[in-house]
mmCIF file of C-alpha atoms in Angstrom:
data_model
loop_
_atom_site.group_PDB
_atom_site.id
_atom_site.type_symbol
_atom_site.label_atom_id
_atom_site.label_comp_id
_atom_site.label_asym_id
_atom_site.label_seq_id
_atom_site.Cartn_x
_atom_site.Cartn_y
_atom_site.Cartn_z
ATOM 1 C CA MET A 1406 -23.436 -45.437 22.964
ATOM 2 C CA LYS A 1407 -21.651 -45.656 19.480
ATOM 3 C CA ILE A 1408 -23.565 -43.803 16.581
ATOM 4 C CA GLN A 1409 -23.848 -46.666 14.254
ATOM 5 C CA ALA A 1410 -25.277 -48.665 17.112
ATOM 6 C CA THR A 1411 -27.366 -46.808 17.875
ATOM 7 C CA LEU A 1412 -28.549 -45.731 13.926
ATOM 8 C CA ILE A 1413 -28.850 -49.811 13.964
ATOM 9 C CA SER A 1414 -31.113 -49.911 16.982
ATOM 10 C CA PHE A 1415 -33.013 -47.242 15.555
ATOM 11 C CA VAL A 1416 -33.880 -48.660 12.260
ATOM 12 C CA VAL A 1417 -34.332 -52.272 13.933
ATOM 13 C CA PHE A 1418 -36.983 -50.247 16.195
ATOM 14 C CA ILE A 1419 -38.633 -48.298 12.600
ATOM 15 C CA LEU A 1420 -39.152 -51.998 11.232
ATOM 16 C CA LEU A 1421 -40.815 -53.206 14.309
ATOM 17 C CA LEU A 1422 -42.668 -50.065 14.502
ATOM 18 C CA ALA A 1423 -44.068 -50.337 11.388
ATOM 19 C CA ALA A 1424 -44.617 -54.154 11.691
ATOM 20 C CA LEU A 1425 -48.121 -54.295 13.744
ATOM 21 C CA PRO A 1426 -49.627 -51.100 11.017
ATOM 22 C CA ALA A 1427 -48.660 -53.338 7.620
ATOM 23 C CA TRP A 1428 -50.330 -56.395 9.832
ATOM 24 C CA ALA A 1429 -53.205 -54.176 9.919
ATOM 25 C CA MET A 1430 -53.224 -53.069 5.820
ATOM 26 C CA PHE A 1431 -52.375 -56.333 4.868
ATOM 27 C CA SER A 1432 -54.984 -58.607 7.049
ATOM 28 C CA GLY A 1433 -57.436 -56.252 5.587
ATOM 29 C CA ASN A 1434 -58.149 -54.394 8.931
ATOM 30 C CA ASN A 1435 -57.310 -50.963 6.640
ATOM 31 C CA HIS A 1436 -60.232 -49.156 9.110
ATOM 32 C CA LEU A 1437 -57.882 -48.891 11.662
ATOM 33 C CA LEU A 1438 -55.495 -46.985 9.796
ATOM 34 C CA ILE A 1439 -56.081 -42.947 8.587
ATOM 35 C CA PRO A 1440 -55.689 -42.261 4.755
ATOM 36 C CA HIS A 1441 -52.417 -41.163 4.288
ATOM 37 C CA PHE A 1442 -50.972 -43.167 7.640
ATOM 38 C CA TRP A 1443 -48.119 -44.116 5.811
ATOM 39 C CA ALA A 1444 -47.243 -39.995 5.576
ATOM 40 C CA MET A 1445 -47.599 -39.420 9.689
ATOM 41 C CA PHE A 1446 -45.629 -42.358 10.172
ATOM 42 C CA ALA A 1447 -42.390 -40.867 8.027
ATOM 43 C CA PHE A 1448 -42.612 -37.393 9.758
ATOM 44 C CA ILE A 1449 -42.999 -38.991 13.067
ATOM 45 C CA THR A 1450 -40.157 -40.815 12.578
ATOM 46 C CA GLY A 1451 -37.873 -38.464 10.480
ATOM 47 C CA LEU A 1452 -38.426 -36.315 13.604
ATOM 48 C CA THR A 1453 -37.703 -39.105 16.192
ATOM 49 C CA LEU A 1454 -34.126 -39.094 13.387
ATOM 50 C CA LEU A 1455 -33.682 -35.500 14.247
ATOM 51 C CA VAL A 1456 -33.656 -35.906 17.778
ATOM 52 C CA VAL A 1457 -31.859 -38.497 17.674
ATOM 53 C CA VAL A 1458 -29.442 -37.217 15.691
ATOM 54 C CA ALA A 1459 -28.842 -34.072 17.705
ATOM 55 C CA LEU A 1460 -28.341 -35.858 20.664
ATOM 56 C CA LEU A 1461 -25.547 -38.101 19.579
ATOM 57 C CA VAL A 1462 -23.996 -34.598 17.751
ATOM 58 C CA THR A 1463 -24.457 -33.307 21.238
ATOM 59 C CA GLN A 1464 -22.955 -35.551 23.101
ATOM 60 C CA LYS A 1465 -19.600 -35.755 20.813
ATOM 61 C CA ILE A 1466 -19.546 -32.342 21.609
ATOM 62 C CA ASN A 1467 -20.745 -31.408 24.450
ATOM 63 C CA PRO A 1468 -21.619 -34.345 26.997
ATOM 64 C CA GLU A 1469 -22.642 -31.287 29.773
ATOM 65 C CA ASN A 1470 -25.708 -30.092 27.410
ATOM 66 C CA TYR A 1471 -26.603 -33.655 26.989
ATOM 67 C CA ALA A 1472 -30.058 -33.197 29.213
ATOM 68 C CA GLN A 1473 -31.085 -30.065 27.808
ATOM 69 C CA THR A 1474 -30.567 -30.745 24.495
ATOM 70 C CA PHE A 1475 -33.057 -33.575 24.908
ATOM 71 C CA LEU A 1476 -35.101 -31.249 26.669
ATOM 72 C CA ALA A 1477 -34.940 -29.018 23.939
ATOM 73 C CA VAL A 1478 -35.310 -31.287 20.665
ATOM 74 C CA THR A 1479 -38.649 -32.805 23.009
ATOM 75 C CA VAL A 1480 -39.838 -29.664 22.846
ATOM 76 C CA PHE A 1481 -39.531 -28.557 19.334
ATOM 77 C CA LYS A 1482 -40.459 -32.098 18.128
ATOM 78 C CA LEU A 1483 -43.639 -31.195 20.587
ATOM 79 C CA LEU A 1484 -44.936 -28.086 19.037
ATOM 80 C CA VAL A 1485 -44.121 -29.419 15.294
ATOM 81 C CA SER A 1486 -46.106 -32.583 15.797
ATOM 82 C CA LEU A 1487 -48.452 -30.329 17.294
ATOM 83 C CA ALA A 1488 -48.708 -28.124 14.047
ATOM 84 C CA PHE A 1489 -48.681 -30.897 12.101
ATOM 85 C CA VAL A 1490 -51.646 -32.257 13.397
ATOM 86 C CA VAL A 1491 -53.296 -29.470 13.000
ATOM 87 C CA VAL A 1492 -52.425 -29.348 9.588
ATOM 88 C CA PHE A 1493 -52.999 -32.728 8.732
ATOM 89 C CA ILE A 1494 -56.608 -32.278 10.681
ATOM 90 C CA LEU A 1495 -57.509 -29.193 8.286
ATOM 91 C CA LYS A 1496 -56.339 -30.971 5.281
ATOM 92 C CA ASN A 1497 -58.114 -34.417 5.846
ATOM 93 C CA LYS A 1498 -61.485 -35.602 6.745
ATOM 94 C CA VAL A 1499 -60.637 -38.319 9.391
ATOM 95 C CA GLU A 1500 -62.169 -40.274 12.267
ATOM 96 C CA LYS A 1501 -61.205 -39.166 15.027
ATOM 97 C CA THR A 1502 -60.500 -42.250 17.526
ATOM 98 C CA ILE A 1503 -58.933 -43.209 14.495
ATOM 99 C CA PHE A 1504 -56.380 -40.603 14.390
ATOM 100 C CA ALA A 1505 -56.075 -40.368 17.807
ATOM 101 C CA ALA A 1506 -55.229 -44.451 18.696
ATOM 102 C CA ASP A 1507 -52.261 -43.934 14.964
ATOM 103 C CA PHE A 1508 -50.970 -40.927 16.233
ATOM 104 C CA PHE A 1509 -50.340 -41.783 19.482
ATOM 105 C CA TYR A 1510 -48.915 -44.958 19.007
ATOM 106 C CA LEU A 1511 -46.155 -43.312 16.257
ATOM 107 C CA TYR A 1512 -45.675 -40.470 18.657
ATOM 108 C CA PHE A 1513 -45.390 -42.287 22.382
ATOM 109 C CA LEU A 1514 -43.754 -45.075 20.966
ATOM 110 C CA ASN A 1515 -40.819 -43.318 19.369
ATOM 111 C CA MET A 1516 -40.309 -40.931 22.504
ATOM 112 C CA ALA A 1517 -39.816 -43.955 23.792
ATOM 113 C CA PHE A 1518 -37.216 -45.281 21.788
ATOM 114 C CA GLU A 1519 -35.670 -41.739 22.476
ATOM 115 C CA VAL A 1520 -35.659 -41.948 26.173
ATOM 116 C CA TYR A 1521 -34.228 -45.302 25.858
ATOM 117 C CA VAL A 1522 -31.614 -43.479 23.878
ATOM 118 C CA LEU A 1523 -31.650 -41.579 26.484
ATOM 119 C CA LEU A 1524 -30.807 -43.459 29.159
ATOM 120 C CA ARG A 1525 -27.708 -45.906 27.467
ATOM 121 C CA ASN A 1526 -26.093 -42.507 26.670
ATOM 122 C CA LEU A 1527 -26.174 -41.362 30.326
ATOM 123 C CA ARG A 1528 -25.558 -44.643 31.609
ATOM 124 C CA ASN A 1529 -22.792 -45.108 29.207
ATOM 125 C CA GLN A 1530 -21.496 -41.482 31.051
ATOM 126 C CA ASN A 1531 -21.449 -42.642 34.111
ATOM 127 C CA LEU A 1532 -19.563 -45.692 33.416
ATOM 128 C CA LYS A 1533 -16.415 -43.459 32.343
#
């Protein structure tokens, strides 16, 4: 998968991912979003962008290490996300169920996009 196509897919994915919270915010369902939701959205989106860029760079430099890089950046993202959760909960008073729902909505859908990129790139390697 080409770098430009992957980044365009990422932008489209992020716009689709932001649509549901934006709808909740503008339709008066603010109780479904935690305070500072968009900060958490930007943080997890930024981490996902770092993961995607690391995967694309690895694919260009050394395609044999692609799967190992995916595992390494996934562990990195998990640990950084857990640290973010701890700091976020200590700094902000949030309702636990709403926070968990918002966090997992962002984290798991971003993880699904990373897996999509992984599968697309591995499929392209098999075609060569």
